[in-house]
mmCIF file of C-alpha atoms in Angstrom:
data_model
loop_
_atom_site.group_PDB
_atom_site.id
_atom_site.type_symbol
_atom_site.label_atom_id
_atom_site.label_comp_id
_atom_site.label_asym_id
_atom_site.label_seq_id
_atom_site.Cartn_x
_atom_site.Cartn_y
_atom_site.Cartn_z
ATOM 1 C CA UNK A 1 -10.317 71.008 -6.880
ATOM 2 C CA UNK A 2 -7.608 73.090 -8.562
ATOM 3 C CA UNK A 3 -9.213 76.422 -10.760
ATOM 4 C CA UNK A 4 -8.211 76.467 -14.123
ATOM 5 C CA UNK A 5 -5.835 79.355 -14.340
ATOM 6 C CA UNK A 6 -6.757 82.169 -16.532
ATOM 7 C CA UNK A 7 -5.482 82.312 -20.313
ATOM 8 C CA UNK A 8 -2.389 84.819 -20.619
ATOM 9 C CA UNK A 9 -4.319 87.318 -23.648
ATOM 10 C CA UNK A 10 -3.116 90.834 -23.216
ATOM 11 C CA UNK A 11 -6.000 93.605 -24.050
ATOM 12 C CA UNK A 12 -3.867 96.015 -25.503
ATOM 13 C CA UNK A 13 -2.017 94.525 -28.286
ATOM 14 C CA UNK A 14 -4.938 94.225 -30.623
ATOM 15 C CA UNK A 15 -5.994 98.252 -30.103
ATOM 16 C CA UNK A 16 -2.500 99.316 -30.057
ATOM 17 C CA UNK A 17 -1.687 96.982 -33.404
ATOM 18 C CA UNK A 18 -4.791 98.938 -35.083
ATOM 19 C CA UNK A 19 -3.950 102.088 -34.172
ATOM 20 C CA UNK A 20 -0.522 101.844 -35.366
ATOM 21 C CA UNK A 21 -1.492 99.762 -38.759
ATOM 22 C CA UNK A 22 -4.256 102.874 -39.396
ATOM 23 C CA UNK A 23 -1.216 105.331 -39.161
ATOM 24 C CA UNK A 24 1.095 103.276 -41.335
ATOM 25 C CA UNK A 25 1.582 104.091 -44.809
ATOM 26 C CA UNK A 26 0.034 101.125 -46.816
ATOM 27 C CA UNK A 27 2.843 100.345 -48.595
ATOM 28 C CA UNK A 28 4.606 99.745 -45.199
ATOM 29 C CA UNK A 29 7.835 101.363 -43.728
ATOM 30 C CA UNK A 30 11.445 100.625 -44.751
ATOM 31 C CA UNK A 31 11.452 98.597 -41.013
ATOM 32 C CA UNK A 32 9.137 96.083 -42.263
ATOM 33 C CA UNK A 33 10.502 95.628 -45.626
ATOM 34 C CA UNK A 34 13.824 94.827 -43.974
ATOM 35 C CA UNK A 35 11.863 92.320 -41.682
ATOM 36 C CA UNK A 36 9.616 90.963 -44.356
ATOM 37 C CA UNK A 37 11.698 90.162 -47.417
ATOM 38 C CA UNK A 38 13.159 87.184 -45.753
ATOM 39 C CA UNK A 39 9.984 85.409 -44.331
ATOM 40 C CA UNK A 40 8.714 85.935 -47.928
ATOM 41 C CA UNK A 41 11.090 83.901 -49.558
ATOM 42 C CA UNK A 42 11.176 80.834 -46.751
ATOM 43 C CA UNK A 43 7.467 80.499 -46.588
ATOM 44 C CA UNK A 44 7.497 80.436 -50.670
ATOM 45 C CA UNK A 45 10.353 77.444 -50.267
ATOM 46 C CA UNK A 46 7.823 76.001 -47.642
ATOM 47 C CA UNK A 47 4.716 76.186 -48.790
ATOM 48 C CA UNK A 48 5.816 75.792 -53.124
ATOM 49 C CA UNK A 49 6.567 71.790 -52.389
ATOM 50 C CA UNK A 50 3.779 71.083 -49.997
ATOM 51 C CA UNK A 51 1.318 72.298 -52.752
ATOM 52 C CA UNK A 52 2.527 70.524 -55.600
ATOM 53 C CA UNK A 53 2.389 67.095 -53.885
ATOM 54 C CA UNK A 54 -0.915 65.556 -53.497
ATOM 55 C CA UNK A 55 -2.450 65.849 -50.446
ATOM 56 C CA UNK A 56 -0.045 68.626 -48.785
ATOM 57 C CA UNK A 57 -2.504 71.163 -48.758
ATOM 58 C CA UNK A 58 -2.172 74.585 -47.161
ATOM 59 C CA UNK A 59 -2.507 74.209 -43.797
ATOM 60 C CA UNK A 60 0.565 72.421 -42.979
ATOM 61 C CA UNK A 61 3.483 74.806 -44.119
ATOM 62 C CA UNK A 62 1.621 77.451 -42.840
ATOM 63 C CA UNK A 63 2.202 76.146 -39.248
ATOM 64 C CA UNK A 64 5.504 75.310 -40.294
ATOM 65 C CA UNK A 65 6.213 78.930 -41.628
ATOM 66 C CA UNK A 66 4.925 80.629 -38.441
ATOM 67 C CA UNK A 67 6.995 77.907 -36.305
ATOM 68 C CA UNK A 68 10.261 78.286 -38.455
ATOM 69 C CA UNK A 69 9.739 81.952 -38.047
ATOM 70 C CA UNK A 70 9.343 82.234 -34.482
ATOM 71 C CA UNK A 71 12.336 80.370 -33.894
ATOM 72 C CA UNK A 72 14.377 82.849 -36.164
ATOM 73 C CA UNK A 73 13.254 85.480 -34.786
ATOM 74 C CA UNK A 74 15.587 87.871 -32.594
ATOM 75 C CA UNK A 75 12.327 88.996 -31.014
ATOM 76 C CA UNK A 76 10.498 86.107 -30.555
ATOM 77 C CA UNK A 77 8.316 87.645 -27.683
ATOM 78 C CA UNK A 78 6.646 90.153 -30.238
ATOM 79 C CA UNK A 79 4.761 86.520 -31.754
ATOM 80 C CA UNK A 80 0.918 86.780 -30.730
ATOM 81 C CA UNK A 81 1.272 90.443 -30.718
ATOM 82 C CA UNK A 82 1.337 91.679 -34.084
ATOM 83 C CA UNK A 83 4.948 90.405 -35.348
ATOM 84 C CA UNK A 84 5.362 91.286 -39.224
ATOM 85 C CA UNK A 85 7.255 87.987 -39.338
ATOM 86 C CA UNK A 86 4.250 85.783 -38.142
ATOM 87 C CA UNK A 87 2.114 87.226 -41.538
ATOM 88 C CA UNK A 88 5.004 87.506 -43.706
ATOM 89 C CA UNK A 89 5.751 83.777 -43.603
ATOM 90 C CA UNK A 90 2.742 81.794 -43.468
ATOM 91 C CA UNK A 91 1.135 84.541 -46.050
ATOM 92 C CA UNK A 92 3.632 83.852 -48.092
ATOM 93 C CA UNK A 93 3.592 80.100 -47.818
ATOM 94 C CA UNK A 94 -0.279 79.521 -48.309
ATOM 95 C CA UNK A 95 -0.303 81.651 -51.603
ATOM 96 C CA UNK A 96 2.671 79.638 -52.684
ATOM 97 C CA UNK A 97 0.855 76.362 -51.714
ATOM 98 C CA UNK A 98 -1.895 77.493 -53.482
ATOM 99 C CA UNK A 99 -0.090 78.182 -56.556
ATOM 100 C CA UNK A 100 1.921 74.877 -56.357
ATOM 101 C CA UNK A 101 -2.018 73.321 -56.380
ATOM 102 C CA UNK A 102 -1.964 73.429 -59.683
ATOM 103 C CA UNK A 103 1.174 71.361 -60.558
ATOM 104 C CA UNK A 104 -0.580 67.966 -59.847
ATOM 105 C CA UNK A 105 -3.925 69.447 -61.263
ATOM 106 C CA UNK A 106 -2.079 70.051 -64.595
ATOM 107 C CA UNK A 107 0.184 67.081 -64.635
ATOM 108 C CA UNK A 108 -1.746 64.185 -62.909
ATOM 109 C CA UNK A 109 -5.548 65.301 -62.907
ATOM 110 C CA UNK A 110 -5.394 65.120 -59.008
ATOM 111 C CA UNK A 111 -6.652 68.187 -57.291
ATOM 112 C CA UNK A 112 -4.962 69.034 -53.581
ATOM 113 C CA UNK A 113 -7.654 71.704 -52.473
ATOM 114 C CA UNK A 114 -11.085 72.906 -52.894
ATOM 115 C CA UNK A 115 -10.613 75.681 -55.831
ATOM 116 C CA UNK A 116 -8.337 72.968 -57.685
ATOM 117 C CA UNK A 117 -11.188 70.415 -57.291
ATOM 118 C CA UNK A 118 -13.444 73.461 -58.876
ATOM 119 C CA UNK A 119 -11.105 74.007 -61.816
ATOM 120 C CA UNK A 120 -10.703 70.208 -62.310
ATOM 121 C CA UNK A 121 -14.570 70.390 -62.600
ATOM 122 C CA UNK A 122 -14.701 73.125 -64.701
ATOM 123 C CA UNK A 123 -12.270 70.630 -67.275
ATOM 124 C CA UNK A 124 -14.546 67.886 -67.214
ATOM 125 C CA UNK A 125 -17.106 69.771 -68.130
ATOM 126 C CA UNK A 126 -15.510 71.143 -71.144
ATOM 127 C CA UNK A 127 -13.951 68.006 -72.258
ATOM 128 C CA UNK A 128 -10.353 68.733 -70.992
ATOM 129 C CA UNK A 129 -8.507 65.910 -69.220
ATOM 130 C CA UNK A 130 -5.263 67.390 -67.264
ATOM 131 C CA UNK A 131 -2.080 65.227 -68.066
ATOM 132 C CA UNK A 132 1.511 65.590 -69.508
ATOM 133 C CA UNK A 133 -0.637 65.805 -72.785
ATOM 134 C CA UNK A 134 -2.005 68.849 -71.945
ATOM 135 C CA UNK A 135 0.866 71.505 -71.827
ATOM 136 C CA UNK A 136 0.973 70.204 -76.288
ATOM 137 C CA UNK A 137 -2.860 70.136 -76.580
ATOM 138 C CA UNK A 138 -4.155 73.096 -74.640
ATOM 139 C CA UNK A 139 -1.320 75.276 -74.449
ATOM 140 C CA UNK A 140 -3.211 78.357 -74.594
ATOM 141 C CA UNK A 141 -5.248 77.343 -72.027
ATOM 142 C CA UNK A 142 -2.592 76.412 -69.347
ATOM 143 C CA UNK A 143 -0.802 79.240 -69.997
ATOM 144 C CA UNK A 144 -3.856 81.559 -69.500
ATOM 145 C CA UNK A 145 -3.998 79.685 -66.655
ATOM 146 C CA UNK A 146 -1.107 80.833 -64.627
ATOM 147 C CA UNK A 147 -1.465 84.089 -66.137
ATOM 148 C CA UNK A 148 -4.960 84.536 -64.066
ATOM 149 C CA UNK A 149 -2.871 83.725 -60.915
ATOM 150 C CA UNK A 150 -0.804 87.255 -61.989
ATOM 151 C CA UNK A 151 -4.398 89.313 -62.660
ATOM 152 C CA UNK A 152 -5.516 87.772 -59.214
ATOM 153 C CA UNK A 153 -3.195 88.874 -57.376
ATOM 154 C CA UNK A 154 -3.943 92.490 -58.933
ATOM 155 C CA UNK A 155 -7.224 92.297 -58.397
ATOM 156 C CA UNK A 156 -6.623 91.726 -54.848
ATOM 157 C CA UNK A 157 -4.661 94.502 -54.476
ATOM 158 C CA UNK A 158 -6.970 96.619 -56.054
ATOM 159 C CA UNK A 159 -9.732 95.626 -53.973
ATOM 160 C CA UNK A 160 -7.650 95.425 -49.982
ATOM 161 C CA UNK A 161 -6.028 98.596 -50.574
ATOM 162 C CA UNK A 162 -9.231 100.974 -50.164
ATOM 163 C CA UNK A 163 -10.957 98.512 -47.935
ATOM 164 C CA UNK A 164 -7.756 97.865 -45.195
ATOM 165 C CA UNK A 165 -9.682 100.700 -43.302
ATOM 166 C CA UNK A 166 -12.565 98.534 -42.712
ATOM 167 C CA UNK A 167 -10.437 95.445 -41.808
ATOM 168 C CA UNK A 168 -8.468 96.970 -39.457
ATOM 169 C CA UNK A 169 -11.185 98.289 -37.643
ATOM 170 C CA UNK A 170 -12.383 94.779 -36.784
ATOM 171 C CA UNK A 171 -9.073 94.620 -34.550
ATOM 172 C CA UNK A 172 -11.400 97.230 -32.489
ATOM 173 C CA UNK A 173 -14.223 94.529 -31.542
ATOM 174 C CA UNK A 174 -14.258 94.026 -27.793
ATOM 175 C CA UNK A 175 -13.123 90.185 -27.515
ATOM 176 C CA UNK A 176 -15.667 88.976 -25.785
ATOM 177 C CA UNK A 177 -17.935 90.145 -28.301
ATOM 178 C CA UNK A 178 -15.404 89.013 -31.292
ATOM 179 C CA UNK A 179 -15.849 85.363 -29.409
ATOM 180 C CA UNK A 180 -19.537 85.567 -28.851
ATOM 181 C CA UNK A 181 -20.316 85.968 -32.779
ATOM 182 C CA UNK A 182 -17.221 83.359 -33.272
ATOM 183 C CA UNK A 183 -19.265 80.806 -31.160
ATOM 184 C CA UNK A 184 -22.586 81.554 -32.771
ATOM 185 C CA UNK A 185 -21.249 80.810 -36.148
ATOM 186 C CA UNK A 186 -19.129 77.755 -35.532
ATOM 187 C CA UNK A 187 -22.909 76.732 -33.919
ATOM 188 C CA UNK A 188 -24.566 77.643 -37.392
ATOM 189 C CA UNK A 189 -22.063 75.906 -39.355
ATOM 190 C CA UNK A 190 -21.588 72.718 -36.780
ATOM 191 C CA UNK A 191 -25.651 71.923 -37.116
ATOM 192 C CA UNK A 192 -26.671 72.726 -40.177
ATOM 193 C CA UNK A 193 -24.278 70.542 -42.092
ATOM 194 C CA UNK A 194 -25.956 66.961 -40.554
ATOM 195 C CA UNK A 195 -28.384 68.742 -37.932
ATOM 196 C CA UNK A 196 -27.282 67.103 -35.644
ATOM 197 C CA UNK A 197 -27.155 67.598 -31.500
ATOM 198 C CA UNK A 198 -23.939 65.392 -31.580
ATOM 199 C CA UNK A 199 -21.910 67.827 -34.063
ATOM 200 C CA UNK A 200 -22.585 70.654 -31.506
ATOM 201 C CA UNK A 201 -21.538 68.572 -28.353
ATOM 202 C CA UNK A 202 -17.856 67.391 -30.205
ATOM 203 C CA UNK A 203 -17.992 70.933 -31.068
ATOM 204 C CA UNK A 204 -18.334 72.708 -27.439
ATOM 205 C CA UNK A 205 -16.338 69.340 -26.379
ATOM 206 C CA UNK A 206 -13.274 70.167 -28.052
ATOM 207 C CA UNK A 207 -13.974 73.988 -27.723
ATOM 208 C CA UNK A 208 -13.151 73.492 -24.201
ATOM 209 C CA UNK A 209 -10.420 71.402 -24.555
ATOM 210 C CA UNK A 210 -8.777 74.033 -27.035
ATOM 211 C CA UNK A 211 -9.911 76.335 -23.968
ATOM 212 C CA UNK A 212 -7.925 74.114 -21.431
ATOM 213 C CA UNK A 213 -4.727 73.793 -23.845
ATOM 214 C CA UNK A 214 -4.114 77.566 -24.146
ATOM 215 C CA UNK A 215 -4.821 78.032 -19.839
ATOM 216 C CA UNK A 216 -2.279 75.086 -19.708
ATOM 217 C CA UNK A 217 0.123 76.660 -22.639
ATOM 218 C CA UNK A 218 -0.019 73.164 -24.375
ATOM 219 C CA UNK A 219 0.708 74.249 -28.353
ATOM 220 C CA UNK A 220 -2.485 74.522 -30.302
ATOM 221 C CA UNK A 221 -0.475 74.063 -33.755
ATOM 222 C CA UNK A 222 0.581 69.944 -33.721
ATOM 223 C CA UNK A 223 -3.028 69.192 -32.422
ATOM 224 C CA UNK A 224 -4.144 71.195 -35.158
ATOM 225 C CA UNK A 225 -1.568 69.489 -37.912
ATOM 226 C CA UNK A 226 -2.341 65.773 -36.408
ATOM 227 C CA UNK A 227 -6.302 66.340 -36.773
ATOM 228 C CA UNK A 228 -5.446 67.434 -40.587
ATOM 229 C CA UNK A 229 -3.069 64.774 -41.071
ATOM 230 C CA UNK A 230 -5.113 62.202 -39.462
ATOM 231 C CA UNK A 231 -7.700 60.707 -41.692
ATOM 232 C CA UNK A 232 -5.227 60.727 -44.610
ATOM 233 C CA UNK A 233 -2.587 58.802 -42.484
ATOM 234 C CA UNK A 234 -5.345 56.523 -41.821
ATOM 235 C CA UNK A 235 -6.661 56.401 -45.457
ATOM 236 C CA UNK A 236 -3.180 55.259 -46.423
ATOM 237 C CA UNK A 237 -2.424 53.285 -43.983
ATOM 238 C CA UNK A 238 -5.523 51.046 -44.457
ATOM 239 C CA UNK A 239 -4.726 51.153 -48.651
ATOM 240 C CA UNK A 240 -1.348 49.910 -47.705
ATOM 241 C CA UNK A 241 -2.386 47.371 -45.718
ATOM 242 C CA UNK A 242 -4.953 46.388 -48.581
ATOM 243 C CA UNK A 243 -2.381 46.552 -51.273
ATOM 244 C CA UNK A 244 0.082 44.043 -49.383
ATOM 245 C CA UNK A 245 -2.337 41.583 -48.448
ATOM 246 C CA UNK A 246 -2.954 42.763 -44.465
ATOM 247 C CA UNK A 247 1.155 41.916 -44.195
ATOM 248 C CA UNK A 248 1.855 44.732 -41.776
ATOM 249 C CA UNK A 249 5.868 44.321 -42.691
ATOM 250 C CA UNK A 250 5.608 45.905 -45.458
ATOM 251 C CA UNK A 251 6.666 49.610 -43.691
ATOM 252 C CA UNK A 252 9.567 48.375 -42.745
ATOM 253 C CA UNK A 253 11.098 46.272 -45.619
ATOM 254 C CA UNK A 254 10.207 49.012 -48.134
ATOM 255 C CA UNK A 255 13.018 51.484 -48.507
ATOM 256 C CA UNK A 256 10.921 54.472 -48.973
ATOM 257 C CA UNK A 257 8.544 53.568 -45.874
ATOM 258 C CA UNK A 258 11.205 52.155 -43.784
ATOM 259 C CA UNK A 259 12.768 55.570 -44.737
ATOM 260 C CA UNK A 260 10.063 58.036 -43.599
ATOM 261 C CA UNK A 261 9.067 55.693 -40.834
ATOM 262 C CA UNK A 262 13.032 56.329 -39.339
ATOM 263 C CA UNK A 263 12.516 60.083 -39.792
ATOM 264 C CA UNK A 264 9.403 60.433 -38.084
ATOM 265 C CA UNK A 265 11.156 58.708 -35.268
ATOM 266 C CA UNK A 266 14.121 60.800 -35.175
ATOM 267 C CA UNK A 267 11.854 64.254 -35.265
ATOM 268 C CA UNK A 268 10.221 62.562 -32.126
ATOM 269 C CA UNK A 269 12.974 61.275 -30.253
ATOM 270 C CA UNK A 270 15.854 63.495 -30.971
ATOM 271 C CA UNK A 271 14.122 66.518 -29.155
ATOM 272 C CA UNK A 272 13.379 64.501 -26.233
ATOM 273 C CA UNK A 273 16.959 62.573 -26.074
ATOM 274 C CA UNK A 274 18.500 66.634 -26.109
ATOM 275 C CA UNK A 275 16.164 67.474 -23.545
ATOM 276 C CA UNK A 276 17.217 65.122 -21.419
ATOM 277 C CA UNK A 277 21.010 65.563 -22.387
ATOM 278 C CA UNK A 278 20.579 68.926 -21.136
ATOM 279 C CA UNK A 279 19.027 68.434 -17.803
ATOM 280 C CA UNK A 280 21.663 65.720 -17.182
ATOM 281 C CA UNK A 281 24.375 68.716 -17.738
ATOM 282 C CA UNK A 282 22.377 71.272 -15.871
ATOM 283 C CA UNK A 283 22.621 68.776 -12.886
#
């Protein structure tokens, strides 16, 4: 019976990455301005649009950021060991998605993540209800609204800068025992939401499978994406189906389905089509 071959980690990277991030300056070297300023301003682009439709959440253009970045990268090797372009990005393109939250909280009363779903809350409980009315009727509100995101974000700063000391030291935990307290947690949290015995065997179950994908080098990220994006394809798939009466045709004779249904093809097929274009010229 074959072993399962060992996961390629490297032990070094994580020391040497915190003893070179205690050395840095905080405010960061011209070297990683020059590499940042760009992965800034494409994760905003991503992750802005996936926040302010419903249900894009921020999970999504994260992956995307850290994929699109990897593949611009002149250095792609340095990805898993401490890149400034694999934070950058997907930093950048969760905070935007977070901030784009609000545009369908504000406009259509639908919240996209957990602190919008707080804030929506918080309205009902004072009698607000979010809507194209409410930029005319609570102006001041709104307004102080995005003006919190501002004092946040200062807040933040305030509060990492004397304690990125203490987070960097956590890069110094021997792995095994980083993964030991990992695994107790995930435990914790898997039983006492239903305790239930089942919860912890899917959870060991696909522990081990996310074990055997990174021995095997499948890519963690679309596995990841497709168990996000699963229940809500599902959810709409079954409220289309209700909607046209069970008449499964109705992807394909709507324009807009028909539309996204053809894309979602072509980001399948094209990649495997080139693949095989180029092993038929390599031959």
């Amino acid at each position: 019976m074959r072993s399962l071959p060992s996961p390629r980690y490297s032990a070094d990277p994580p020391r040497a990455a915190s003893r070179a991030s205690a050395s840095a300056s905080l405010s960061g070297s011209k070297r990683d301005w020059a590499r940042s300023w760009r992965p800034w301003l494409r994760g905003t682009a991503i992750g802005f649009p996936f926040g302010s439709i419903p249900a894009g959440g921020a999970e999504i253009p994260t992956f995307l950021s850290y994929g699109v970045e990897k593949r611009l990268a002149r250095e792609s090797d340095e990805f898993g060991k401490g890149a400034i372009e694999g934070v950058a990005g997907p930093e950048a393109a969760n905070n935007a998605s977070s901030t784009g939250a609000l545009v369908p909280l504000l406009t259509l009363g639908i919240p996209t993540s957990a602190t919008a779903a707080i804030i929506l809350s918080a309205f009902q409980q004072y009698g607000i209800s979010p809507g194209p009315l409410l930029f005319q009727m609570q102006a001041d509100l709104v307004w102080g609204l995005i003006a919190s995101l501002y004092i946040g974000n200062v807040i933040l700063l305030v509060l990492n800068l004397p304690l990125i000391g203490m987070w960097v030291r956590l890069l110094s935990i021997p792995r095994p025992l980083l993964y030991a307290g990992i695994l107790v947690f995930a435990t914790l949290g898997a039983y006492s939401l239903h305790q239930s015995v089942v919860d912890l065997l899917i959870l060991y179950v696909f522990g081990l499978l996310g074990f055997a994908m990174r021995c095997f080098d499948f890519p963690v990220a679309p596995a990841i994406i497709g168990l996000i994006l699963g229940p809500l394809a599902e959810l709409q798939f079954r409220r289309a189906l209700a909607i046209s009466q069970g008449d499964p045709s109705v992807f394909v004779t709507q324009p807009i389905a028909a539309a996204l249904l053809a894309v979602a093809a072509l980001a399948v097929l094209v990649p495997f089509a080139l693949g095989l274009l180029r092993r038929f010229r390599q031959a």
